[in-house]
Amino acid sequence: MNKTLDRTTTQVSEEELAAHLESAQVPALIMLTAHVTGDASVLRDDWRPNLRALPSSGLDAETEAAARARCFELLAPFLPTQNTWDSVPSEELRLAMSTWLMGAPVEDALAMSEVAFIPNNTDPRQPEWKLDEIAPDTALNAVVIGAGFSGLLAGLRLKQAGVPFKIIEKSHDVGGTWWENTYPDCRTDVRSHIYTYSFTQHDWETHFGRQDKIHGYLHQFAADNGLLEHMVYGTEVTATRWNEDTNSWTLETKTAQGVGETIEATVVVSAVGQLNRPSIPNLEGIDSFKGPIVHSAQWDHSIDFTGKKVVVVGTGASALQFAPAVAKVAEQVTIFQRSAPWLRSTPVLRQEIADGERWLLNNLNQYRAYYRFSIFLPRVVGNLPAATVDPSFPPTEVSVSAANEALRKELTEYLLEQAGDDAELAKQIIPNYPPAAKRIICDDGTWVKTLKRENVRLVSQGVNRIDETGVWLGDEHIEADVILLGTGFKASDFLLPMSVAGIGGKDLHETWGIDASAYLGSTLPGFPNFFCMYGPNTNTVIHGNLVFFLECQAVYMIDAIKTLATGGYKSMNLRDDVFAEYDKEIVAESAKRTWGWSKTHSWYMNAEGRSTIMWPLPARNYFERTTQVRTEDYKLG
Ligand code: NAP
């Protein structure tokens, strides 16, 4: 396992820099040079990167060579002092760099650059207070439910603030989804350097982290930060109940052996994730099938697919990873596609980071921060206009605005290129809904190559019926030894199956019905001192970054605890009117976006067509609203 990076203190000689210069991503090198030398003349218009190519520049080789040479010339004299370089660029330079990178002054850029540019070894958003200093006599304590990406982060913030806490985890290790999903070729489709806590960077081997490596990273993070001693593994929280007499939550837990325990906590942080309850479709005859039926999140590693006849149901992000691996060894793979996924060309999806580039990331001071900045900023400023309905366009079921249509054309071209001269296949793989109505999946050509294999058949419809030996497609019987379900998760069933009873015994799931909603994805009226991480409406399609959103939620949660502690309050309960106003805004904004407009199936929508998953506004809006708790939003008591 790679060790989480500590500090960059290595001396870099001119010769070493010259030797690795070719591997440097030019945008990162240019911004680093401007920062270190103070010479912003390198932020030239003709050296501005193509946003779609980042972290590469997308410039021609000659222009890149000129940029590299000039950066080297300017940077070389500063190398001997690299360990003393200022770690944070001035506000003026940040603005200049953000504007240069994005190609125009972007309203979001400055605010975002403060959180985007995280120099090595710094954690600017950690709490700057300690519970025993601000409230020595308080009885505050917390339980975090879940030890995935969000639960570990919540745990760290509680630890930093000196709030006593436990993390209760149903599995026997940390990692959440990255512990549970072990299907072949499972990896993130978010670039590794932003699928990492901003303040704990890592020496990733690949551009897109593999499941085992991400799990390793999270385990190391927990170990390095002393979180493992707070873990209660193999234990599920079955119920949690607010006691008005004691202003605390009572949590009922159960181990796999059925052993129960009751825990009291003044604060509950639910970090149970969205993608952990497999959705098993209720297909006719599914129970009659004699062979194994395996969901992607419950992979059965004892099955050898060599020479097997396999049916795959679903063509989402999971199936697009496991089906190609299975197709390499199976005799026959039949893939049932209900709707085709949009694919984004991502040639480095399965590639390792070149040695020279890794060397720079690990040795040249601040290069990593600029590398990350060049990925993070465009992603978080995002492209919400391309997912926004323009009533005058006029919107249709295939595109909703000029920007959305431009994106549709770009993605369609990629699919056509992939299909080549196979017109039938082209028809099957081009989606009939607007891009960004559901997740756009990163692709390096593997998917269509798989579909073109002799032993693979793509069927553009759902499964009619299953019997003992296979699947029916109209009158045709397709024999199967194994059925693989890439059918996703019950993402809209937030917090199930745990029961949550708030003030007066109010049941959370009855309150929600199927319309889960929480203020900023975090709090709800009637459920004091209860905070969600990765709660309703905190996902993004093409306008954010999951880990960044989690970091925002952790800032909000820990600021709320500070509010309780400094005011000597026992409870904070969201005001009904604040929640109602917020909820109205989210519903109205969601309806303007592709995922709220389109009638296509997706886990972004619940059974009644409400989007409980996506944040419908710019990421900056979320960042600003979660930076600090507005005490006037709450009834404090
Ligand atoms: P998903 O995106 O919800 O895809 C489920 C697939 O199953 C869809 O193709 C869906 O068709 C199909 N399906 C569902 N019920 C069906 C039924 N009854 N009959 C026929 N087809 C059915 O699930 P997923 O692929 O597991 O991905 C879920 C999410 O997990 C992703 O969006 C992503 O956020 C995350 N994930 C990420 C990665 C990554 O980072 N690379 C990898 C895996 C998962 P419709 O589209 O028509 O509904």
XYZ file of C-alpha atoms and ligand atoms in Angstrom:
685
model
C 0.000 0.000 0.000
C 1.242 3.487 -0.739
C 1.787 5.580 2.271
C -0.248 8.737 2.539
C 2.071 11.582 1.660
C 3.681 13.426 4.479
C 5.587 16.449 3.342
C 7.564 17.498 0.360
C 11.012 18.384 1.575
C 13.137 16.776 -1.089
C 15.740 18.933 -2.762
C 15.331 19.117 -6.511
C 18.330 19.933 -8.683
C 18.230 21.689 -12.062
C 19.306 18.435 -13.678
C 16.466 16.520 -12.057
C 13.897 19.095 -13.051
C 15.245 19.130 -16.599
C 15.058 15.328 -16.685
C 11.405 15.301 -15.605
C 10.248 18.447 -17.343
C 8.693 16.537 -20.243
C 6.431 14.746 -17.778
C 5.120 17.934 -16.220
C 1.555 18.891 -16.988
C 2.050 22.301 -18.551
C -0.877 24.116 -16.846
C 0.361 23.054 -13.399
C 3.944 23.948 -14.298
C 2.925 27.400 -15.535
C 0.916 28.242 -12.420
C 3.641 26.912 -10.149
C 6.179 29.077 -11.964
C 4.004 32.170 -11.611
C 3.588 31.461 -7.918
C 7.203 30.725 -7.059
C 8.855 33.390 -9.194
C 6.150 36.040 -8.869
C 6.353 36.393 -12.653
C 2.765 36.217 -13.876
C 3.838 36.839 -17.479
C 3.764 33.061 -17.981
C -0.021 33.158 -17.660
C -0.158 33.859 -21.383
C -3.305 33.654 -23.455
C -1.609 31.446 -26.023
C -0.517 29.032 -23.281
C -3.990 28.761 -21.774
C -5.071 25.112 -21.590
C -8.064 23.602 -23.253
C -10.429 23.044 -20.306
C -11.487 19.644 -21.582
C -7.891 18.431 -21.711
C -6.942 19.288 -18.123
C -4.722 18.416 -16.360
C -2.949 18.248 -19.745
C -2.853 21.467 -21.730
C -4.317 20.293 -25.020
C -1.801 22.596 -26.754
C 0.353 21.544 -29.681
C 3.795 20.097 -28.962
C 5.696 23.181 -30.115
C 3.711 25.544 -27.870
C 4.084 23.157 -24.965
C 7.836 22.966 -25.509
C 8.124 26.763 -25.471
C 6.078 26.969 -22.261
C 8.149 24.268 -20.575
C 11.421 25.928 -21.574
C 10.369 29.340 -20.244
C 9.096 27.859 -16.997
C 12.349 25.977 -16.536
C 14.369 29.128 -17.163
C 12.377 31.079 -14.572
C 12.034 28.300 -12.019
C 15.583 26.911 -11.993
C 17.170 29.691 -9.882
C 14.532 29.146 -7.209
C 15.072 25.389 -6.837
C 17.691 25.551 -4.066
C 15.149 27.241 -1.824
C 12.167 25.068 -2.711
C 11.504 24.092 0.877
C 10.924 27.701 1.820
C 8.576 28.635 -1.005
C 5.437 30.385 0.210
C 2.754 27.795 0.328
C -0.251 29.961 -0.450
C -0.368 32.307 -3.417
C -1.656 35.821 -2.835
C -5.311 36.561 -3.469
C -4.343 38.627 -6.496
C -2.321 35.787 -7.984
C -5.032 33.237 -7.200
C -7.495 35.383 -9.080
C -5.096 35.818 -12.001
C -4.428 32.074 -12.151
C -8.079 31.107 -11.836
C -9.050 33.512 -14.594
C -6.231 32.233 -16.789
C -7.121 28.608 -16.192
C -10.837 29.030 -16.779
C -10.389 31.306 -19.802
C -12.483 34.141 -18.412
C -13.132 35.780 -15.084
C -15.394 33.309 -13.381
C -17.535 34.499 -10.556
C -16.855 31.312 -8.641
C -13.163 31.180 -9.236
C -11.773 33.200 -6.385
C -13.945 31.728 -3.680
C -13.329 28.272 -5.017
C -9.612 28.738 -5.425
C -9.280 29.161 -1.673
C -10.463 25.640 -1.153
C -9.190 24.263 -4.442
C -5.598 25.207 -3.864
C -4.613 23.224 -0.798
C -0.852 23.267 -0.343
C 0.746 20.011 0.760
C 0.268 19.227 4.432
C -2.289 21.849 5.260
C -5.825 21.456 6.504
C -7.207 24.974 6.370
C -10.762 23.907 7.177
C -10.071 21.981 10.361
C -11.810 23.333 13.488
C -9.701 25.933 15.248
C -11.203 25.196 18.626
C -11.167 22.483 21.242
C -14.199 21.481 23.206
C -12.402 21.505 26.553
C -11.245 25.062 25.894
C -14.522 26.596 24.771
C -16.868 24.563 26.962
C -14.956 22.652 29.648
C -18.071 21.485 31.485
C -20.093 20.307 28.512
C -21.378 16.770 28.234
C -21.345 16.775 24.424
C -20.525 13.503 22.721
C -21.227 12.131 19.268
C -21.924 8.903 17.454
C -21.053 8.692 13.776
C -22.897 5.980 11.865
C -20.785 4.606 9.023
C -17.039 4.527 8.350
C -16.910 5.359 4.646
C -15.484 8.488 3.043
C -17.931 10.734 4.910
C -17.942 9.003 8.293
C -14.150 9.018 8.539
C -14.074 12.707 7.718
C -16.740 13.449 10.342
C -14.701 11.406 12.825
C -11.558 13.373 12.064
C -13.309 16.722 12.568
C -14.752 15.537 15.900
C -11.330 14.315 16.959
C -9.674 17.592 16.000
C -12.268 19.472 18.068
C -11.825 17.132 21.025
C -15.452 15.946 20.973
C -15.745 12.387 22.356
C -17.130 10.079 19.675
C -17.553 6.564 18.364
C -17.929 5.419 14.792
C -20.358 2.536 14.429
C -19.830 0.490 11.294
C -21.796 -2.557 10.135
C -18.822 -4.025 8.226
C -15.565 -5.205 9.734
C -13.415 -2.532 8.177
C -13.534 1.101 7.122
C -14.240 2.149 3.536
C -18.013 1.935 3.067
C -18.730 1.483 -0.617
C -15.004 0.962 -1.271
C -15.014 -1.975 1.113
C -18.223 -3.524 -0.138
C -17.802 -3.226 -3.919
C -15.113 -5.644 -5.023
C -16.308 -6.607 -8.511
C -13.621 -6.939 -11.232
C -12.065 -3.660 -12.378
C -13.947 -1.628 -9.756
C -12.479 1.871 -9.670
C -13.568 5.461 -9.289
C -14.387 7.505 -12.349
C -13.369 10.700 -10.615
C -9.715 11.606 -10.960
C -7.719 10.298 -8.019
C -6.322 13.657 -6.939
C -9.774 15.070 -6.319
C -11.165 11.772 -5.087
C -8.923 12.282 -2.076
C -9.385 14.502 0.966
C -8.000 17.891 -0.026
C -5.735 17.962 3.019
C -4.460 14.370 2.753
C -3.028 13.915 -0.691
C -1.671 10.592 -1.803
C 0.861 9.023 -4.111
C -1.693 7.504 -6.504
C -0.440 4.986 -9.040
C -3.284 5.502 -11.477
C -5.206 8.515 -12.730
C -8.415 6.884 -11.508
C -8.013 4.950 -8.264
C -8.760 1.234 -8.146
C -11.093 -0.027 -5.417
C -8.377 -1.777 -3.392
C -6.172 1.318 -3.529
C -8.985 3.631 -2.429
C -9.827 1.259 0.376
C -6.134 1.223 1.334
C -6.055 5.018 1.294
C -9.084 5.258 3.577
C -7.684 2.671 5.964
C -4.379 4.506 6.123
C -6.221 7.793 6.663
C -8.105 6.275 9.601
C -4.917 4.789 11.051
C -2.811 7.929 10.601
C -5.462 10.051 12.282
C -6.095 7.801 15.256
C -9.630 6.979 14.140
C -9.344 3.192 14.363
C -9.570 3.234 18.144
C -12.978 4.922 17.826
C -14.425 2.174 15.630
C -17.170 -0.197 16.680
C -17.173 -2.750 13.850
C -19.682 -5.399 12.915
C -22.466 -3.398 14.484
C -25.528 -1.873 12.915
C -27.591 0.976 14.337
C -31.165 -0.272 14.084
C -32.978 2.622 15.745
C -32.263 6.043 17.125
C -34.642 8.043 19.307
C -34.498 11.612 20.626
C -35.207 12.053 24.325
C -36.625 15.434 25.160
C -35.907 14.947 28.890
C -32.206 14.391 28.455
C -31.683 16.228 25.130
C -29.882 13.251 23.765
C -30.254 10.424 21.289
C -30.616 6.804 22.296
C -29.206 4.449 19.684
C -30.091 0.785 19.547
C -27.404 -1.337 17.961
C -27.175 -4.960 16.910
C -24.267 -7.148 15.915
C -24.493 -9.836 13.232
C -24.837 -12.341 16.096
C -27.905 -10.447 17.297
C -26.247 -8.907 20.347
C -27.845 -5.567 21.119
C -26.576 -2.529 22.961
C -27.941 0.896 23.805
C -25.770 3.973 23.379
C -26.494 7.562 24.428
C -25.179 10.497 22.417
C -25.962 14.191 22.390
C -25.131 14.375 18.679
C -25.715 11.849 15.893
C -23.907 12.085 12.574
C -25.450 9.794 9.993
C -22.812 8.918 7.406
C -24.464 5.819 5.995
C -23.931 6.659 2.323
C -26.356 6.536 -0.570
C -25.090 3.585 -2.569
C -25.110 0.698 -0.141
C -28.515 -0.943 -0.470
C -28.441 -2.998 -3.669
C -31.489 -2.647 -5.865
C -32.549 -6.165 -6.838
C -35.135 -5.874 -9.614
C -38.371 -7.712 -9.150
C -38.071 -9.565 -12.470
C -40.660 -12.184 -13.266
C -39.362 -15.652 -12.424
C -36.135 -14.386 -10.804
C -36.506 -16.816 -7.917
C -36.743 -19.807 -10.225
C -33.251 -19.383 -11.714
C -31.046 -22.322 -10.689
C -27.660 -20.660 -11.072
C -26.138 -17.797 -9.086
C -27.615 -14.308 -9.334
C -24.984 -11.823 -8.245
C -25.360 -8.098 -7.659
C -22.304 -5.951 -8.414
C -22.034 -4.860 -4.768
C -22.190 -8.450 -3.478
C -19.673 -10.041 -5.835
C -19.122 -13.757 -5.482
C -15.401 -14.287 -6.001
C -15.811 -18.061 -5.973
C -17.396 -17.967 -9.435
C -15.022 -18.667 -12.281
C -16.583 -17.155 -15.382
C -14.329 -19.037 -17.746
C -16.463 -20.707 -20.396
C -19.706 -19.621 -18.724
C -22.847 -18.202 -20.315
C -23.535 -14.934 -18.535
C -26.453 -12.514 -18.595
C -25.772 -8.962 -17.428
C -28.696 -6.735 -16.461
C -27.976 -3.004 -16.511
C -25.517 -0.695 -18.241
C -24.648 1.811 -15.501
C -21.233 2.726 -14.083
C -20.807 -0.637 -12.323
C -21.727 -2.877 -15.291
C -19.459 -0.862 -17.579
C -16.591 -1.873 -15.338
C -17.334 -5.522 -14.524
C -18.898 -6.671 -17.820
C -15.739 -6.088 -19.927
C -13.686 -8.081 -17.404
C -16.190 -10.955 -17.420
C -16.454 -10.910 -21.228
C -12.722 -11.597 -21.535
C -13.165 -15.122 -20.149
C -16.844 -16.036 -20.513
C -18.170 -18.108 -23.399
C -21.083 -15.793 -24.040
C -22.236 -12.542 -22.430
C -25.677 -11.099 -23.152
C -26.123 -7.575 -21.866
C -29.624 -6.235 -21.244
C -29.627 -2.482 -21.628
C -32.782 -0.619 -20.667
C -31.276 2.746 -21.578
C -27.873 3.491 -23.054
C -25.380 5.480 -20.976
C -23.702 8.656 -22.214
C -19.948 8.134 -22.317
C -17.199 10.704 -21.957
C -13.889 10.064 -23.643
C -11.299 9.479 -20.916
C -8.246 7.811 -22.461
C -6.308 7.586 -19.175
C -9.155 5.859 -17.302
C -7.225 2.638 -16.774
C -3.719 4.032 -17.139
C -0.955 4.394 -14.603
C 0.475 7.811 -13.899
C 3.816 7.958 -15.706
C 6.890 7.644 -13.498
C 8.142 11.137 -14.366
C 4.836 12.707 -13.492
C 4.695 10.828 -10.204
C 8.216 11.990 -9.491
C 7.170 15.608 -9.949
C 4.034 15.112 -7.866
C 6.125 13.708 -5.034
C 9.198 15.900 -5.211
C 8.638 19.311 -6.704
C 7.214 21.447 -3.950
C 3.615 22.618 -4.597
C 3.460 20.945 -8.023
C 0.871 18.535 -6.622
C -1.260 21.408 -5.328
C -1.301 23.034 -8.767
C -1.919 19.742 -10.491
C -4.923 19.194 -8.234
C -6.043 22.802 -8.637
C -6.090 22.390 -12.423
C -8.459 19.427 -12.096
C -10.547 20.664 -9.208
C -11.398 24.186 -10.273
C -12.975 23.403 -13.670
C -14.825 20.494 -12.130
C -16.260 22.525 -9.279
C -17.029 25.645 -11.274
C -18.587 23.034 -13.511
C -20.901 23.259 -16.441
C -24.351 23.687 -14.955
C -25.613 25.579 -18.049
C -25.155 22.354 -20.011
C -27.565 20.690 -17.586
C -30.076 23.542 -17.450
C -33.397 23.668 -19.250
C -33.903 26.698 -21.472
C -37.674 27.109 -21.996
C -37.054 29.122 -25.155
C -34.743 26.509 -26.696
C -37.331 24.700 -26.723
C -36.387 21.682 -24.587
C -37.117 18.163 -25.827
C -36.526 14.656 -24.512
C -33.060 14.665 -26.110
C -31.689 18.099 -25.359
C -32.772 20.975 -23.189
C -30.683 24.016 -24.138
C -28.078 25.148 -26.641
C -25.281 24.232 -24.211
C -26.865 20.853 -23.542
C -27.231 20.265 -27.283
C -23.554 21.151 -27.794
C -22.628 18.598 -25.157
C -24.979 16.050 -26.747
C -23.264 16.545 -30.125
C -19.820 16.171 -28.604
C -20.747 12.985 -26.755
C -22.629 11.602 -29.771
C -19.563 12.118 -31.961
C -17.526 10.104 -29.521
C -20.046 7.254 -29.578
C -20.229 7.296 -33.377
C -16.463 7.174 -33.575
C -16.506 4.201 -31.225
C -19.175 2.377 -33.224
C -17.213 2.891 -36.450
C -19.014 1.341 -39.418
C -21.437 -0.650 -37.276
C -24.587 1.414 -37.819
C -26.788 -0.999 -35.850
C -24.538 -0.713 -32.831
C -24.431 3.080 -33.166
C -28.230 3.163 -32.952
C -28.137 1.049 -29.815
C -25.474 2.998 -27.936
C -26.666 6.558 -28.534
C -28.902 7.537 -25.623
C -32.351 8.993 -26.212
C -32.288 11.387 -23.267
C -30.339 14.589 -22.593
C -26.766 14.318 -21.336
C -26.500 14.923 -17.582
C -30.000 13.554 -16.936
C -28.013 10.782 -15.329
C -24.372 10.098 -14.742
C -22.063 10.507 -17.739
C -19.697 7.565 -17.556
C -15.965 7.866 -18.218
C -14.766 5.580 -20.980
C -11.451 4.729 -22.599
C -12.952 2.778 -25.487
C -13.286 -0.424 -23.469
C -17.085 -0.453 -23.453
C -17.744 -0.415 -27.185
C -14.768 -2.716 -27.797
C -16.470 -5.140 -25.410
C -19.803 -4.799 -27.209
C -18.041 -5.597 -30.485
C -16.596 -8.849 -29.186
C -17.777 -12.049 -30.877
C -18.994 -13.444 -27.556
C -20.955 -10.359 -26.508
C -24.490 -9.416 -27.473
C -26.178 -6.163 -26.530
C -29.940 -6.329 -26.173
C -31.683 -2.988 -26.026
C -34.483 -3.818 -23.700
C -35.210 -4.970 -20.179
C -35.566 -8.611 -19.188
C -39.040 -10.079 -19.898
C -38.888 -13.135 -17.742
C -36.422 -15.489 -16.103
C -36.765 -19.252 -15.752
C -34.635 -22.027 -14.267
C -32.010 -21.956 -16.998
C -31.977 -18.489 -18.431
C -33.725 -15.383 -19.581
C -36.524 -14.836 -22.100
C -36.222 -12.230 -24.790
C -39.619 -12.289 -26.522
C -39.829 -15.864 -27.875
C -36.122 -16.428 -27.616
C -34.636 -18.234 -24.650
C -31.144 -17.110 -23.698
C -29.361 -19.733 -21.673
C -27.417 -18.527 -18.651
C -25.137 -20.094 -16.059
C -24.921 -16.857 -14.095
C -26.972 -13.661 -13.980
C -25.081 -10.531 -13.015
C -27.066 -7.556 -11.777
C -25.572 -4.145 -12.424
C -28.892 -2.677 -11.390
C -27.641 -0.082 -8.941
C -28.796 0.907 -5.515
C -31.851 2.107 -3.638
C -30.287 5.521 -3.415
C -33.517 7.371 -2.643
C -34.223 5.294 0.463
C -32.071 7.491 2.663
C -31.075 6.107 6.043
C -33.138 2.918 5.681
C -33.495 0.449 7.325
C -32.578 2.391 10.509
C -35.574 3.963 12.245
C -35.150 7.547 13.434
C -37.628 9.072 15.893
C -37.341 12.775 16.653
C -39.234 15.163 18.924
C -42.551 13.647 20.088
C -41.588 10.325 18.499
C -41.899 11.806 14.971
C -40.710 9.108 12.574
C -38.248 10.304 9.959
C -39.315 7.883 7.249
C -43.005 8.647 7.749
C -42.175 12.353 7.616
C -40.315 11.912 4.361
C -42.529 9.350 2.668
C -40.398 8.777 -0.410
C -39.353 12.439 -0.645
C -36.186 12.571 1.408
C -35.009 16.108 1.996
C -32.743 17.796 4.511
C -31.576 21.368 4.871
C -28.271 21.562 2.973
C -28.490 17.780 2.941
C -27.772 17.917 6.651
C -30.502 18.808 9.177
C -34.276 18.456 9.602
C -36.868 20.158 11.805
C -37.934 17.926 14.668
C -34.636 16.004 14.674
C -32.340 18.117 16.860
C -28.602 17.523 16.920
C -28.920 15.065 14.020
C -26.633 15.699 11.062
C -26.423 13.844 7.784
C -23.293 13.517 5.728
C -23.932 12.840 2.001
C -27.603 13.380 2.734
C -30.390 14.233 0.281
C -29.520 16.499 -2.666
C -25.770 16.551 -2.125
C -24.623 14.802 -5.295
C -23.444 16.494 -8.471
C -23.430 15.525 -12.146
C -21.228 17.984 -13.981
C -21.009 20.751 -11.420
C -19.089 19.603 -8.392
C -16.986 17.042 -6.662
C -18.196 14.552 -4.080
C -15.262 14.797 -1.679
C -15.434 18.597 -1.759
C -19.133 18.442 -0.869
C -18.344 16.062 2.003
C -15.727 18.483 3.266
C -18.337 21.257 3.180
C -20.769 19.087 5.173
C -18.127 18.308 7.781
C -17.383 22.028 8.192
C -21.094 22.678 8.712
C -21.536 19.816 11.180
C -18.568 20.794 13.325
C -19.600 24.461 13.307
C -23.034 23.380 14.550
C -21.400 21.532 17.439
C -19.361 24.634 18.176
C -22.618 26.611 18.283
C -24.017 24.161 20.829
C -20.845 24.246 22.893
C -20.184 27.984 22.955
C -23.803 28.858 23.696
C -24.142 26.183 26.339
C -27.128 24.883 24.359
C -28.385 21.354 24.677
C -30.180 21.188 21.371
C -30.444 22.842 17.990
C -33.544 22.204 15.995
C -33.985 23.487 12.446
C -36.863 25.964 12.066
C -39.807 24.650 10.048
C -40.027 27.792 7.909
C -36.325 27.631 7.016
C -36.707 24.025 5.950
C -39.911 24.689 3.981
C -38.318 27.604 2.129
C -35.206 25.563 1.351
C -37.184 22.549 0.201
C -39.285 24.706 -2.130
C -36.125 26.143 -3.635
C -34.579 22.702 -4.196
C -37.714 21.362 -5.888
C -37.978 24.432 -8.143
C -34.279 24.420 -9.051
C -34.236 20.654 -9.684
C -37.067 21.027 -12.183
C -34.823 23.342 -14.237
C -32.087 20.743 -14.612
C -31.797 17.858 -17.038
C -32.235 15.252 -14.309
C -35.428 16.930 -13.092
C -36.774 17.511 -16.608
C -36.092 14.218 -18.338
C -38.458 11.287 -17.984
C -35.627 8.776 -18.355
C -35.084 6.199 -15.591
C -32.339 7.125 -13.188
C -31.353 6.793 -9.575
C -31.308 10.596 -9.458
C -35.120 10.408 -9.236
C -37.341 8.669 -6.745
C -40.421 6.664 -7.689
C -42.525 9.824 -7.866
C -40.161 11.770 -10.058
C -38.665 14.004 -7.404
C -34.912 14.460 -7.404
C -33.744 13.657 -3.903
C -30.160 13.083 -4.943
C -28.699 16.024 -6.883
C -27.663 19.449 -5.677
C -29.386 21.635 -8.267
C -27.396 24.863 -7.823
C -23.780 25.803 -8.486
C -21.265 24.165 -6.164
C -20.195 27.578 -4.970
C -23.639 28.103 -3.554
C -23.285 24.936 -1.472
C -19.804 25.907 -0.336
C -20.950 29.347 0.793
C -24.034 28.114 2.610
C -22.137 25.454 4.540
C -19.127 27.535 5.561
C -20.852 28.581 8.773
C -24.078 27.710 10.559
C -26.594 30.573 10.534
C -27.776 30.391 14.123
C -31.003 32.174 13.150
C -31.960 29.078 11.145
C -32.270 27.071 14.349
C -34.235 26.988 17.571
C -31.512 26.760 20.191
C -32.383 25.497 23.630
P -26.997 2.652 -11.902
O -26.206 3.769 -12.400
O -28.242 2.944 -11.145
O -27.307 1.707 -13.125
C -28.210 0.676 -12.997
C -28.427 0.035 -14.360
O -29.328 -1.030 -14.220
C -29.032 1.005 -15.361
O -28.532 0.701 -16.626
C -30.509 0.674 -15.252
O -31.247 1.011 -16.394
C -30.453 -0.809 -15.073
N -31.631 -1.337 -14.416
C -32.072 -1.061 -13.177
N -33.182 -1.760 -12.918
C -33.430 -2.494 -14.018
C -34.450 -3.413 -14.374
N -35.434 -3.704 -13.539
N -34.396 -3.972 -15.597
C -33.409 -3.670 -16.455
N -32.425 -2.817 -16.187
C -32.443 -2.234 -14.973
O -26.129 1.689 -10.933
P -24.569 1.449 -10.891
O -24.023 1.181 -12.218
O -24.306 0.467 -9.811
O -24.018 2.847 -10.456
C -24.614 3.552 -9.381
C -23.761 4.705 -9.029
O -22.657 4.218 -8.296
C -23.142 5.458 -10.176
O -23.964 6.384 -10.796
C -21.971 6.088 -9.502
O -22.343 7.241 -8.811
C -21.550 5.009 -8.549
N -20.515 4.194 -9.183
C -19.388 4.807 -9.529
C -18.429 4.095 -10.138
C -17.223 4.789 -10.549
O -16.808 5.743 -9.946
N -16.648 4.334 -11.586
C -18.569 2.760 -10.402
C -19.726 2.158 -10.037
C -20.709 2.879 -9.421
P -31.811 2.511 -16.566
O -30.625 3.370 -16.842
O -32.758 2.428 -17.695
O -32.469 2.835 -15.254
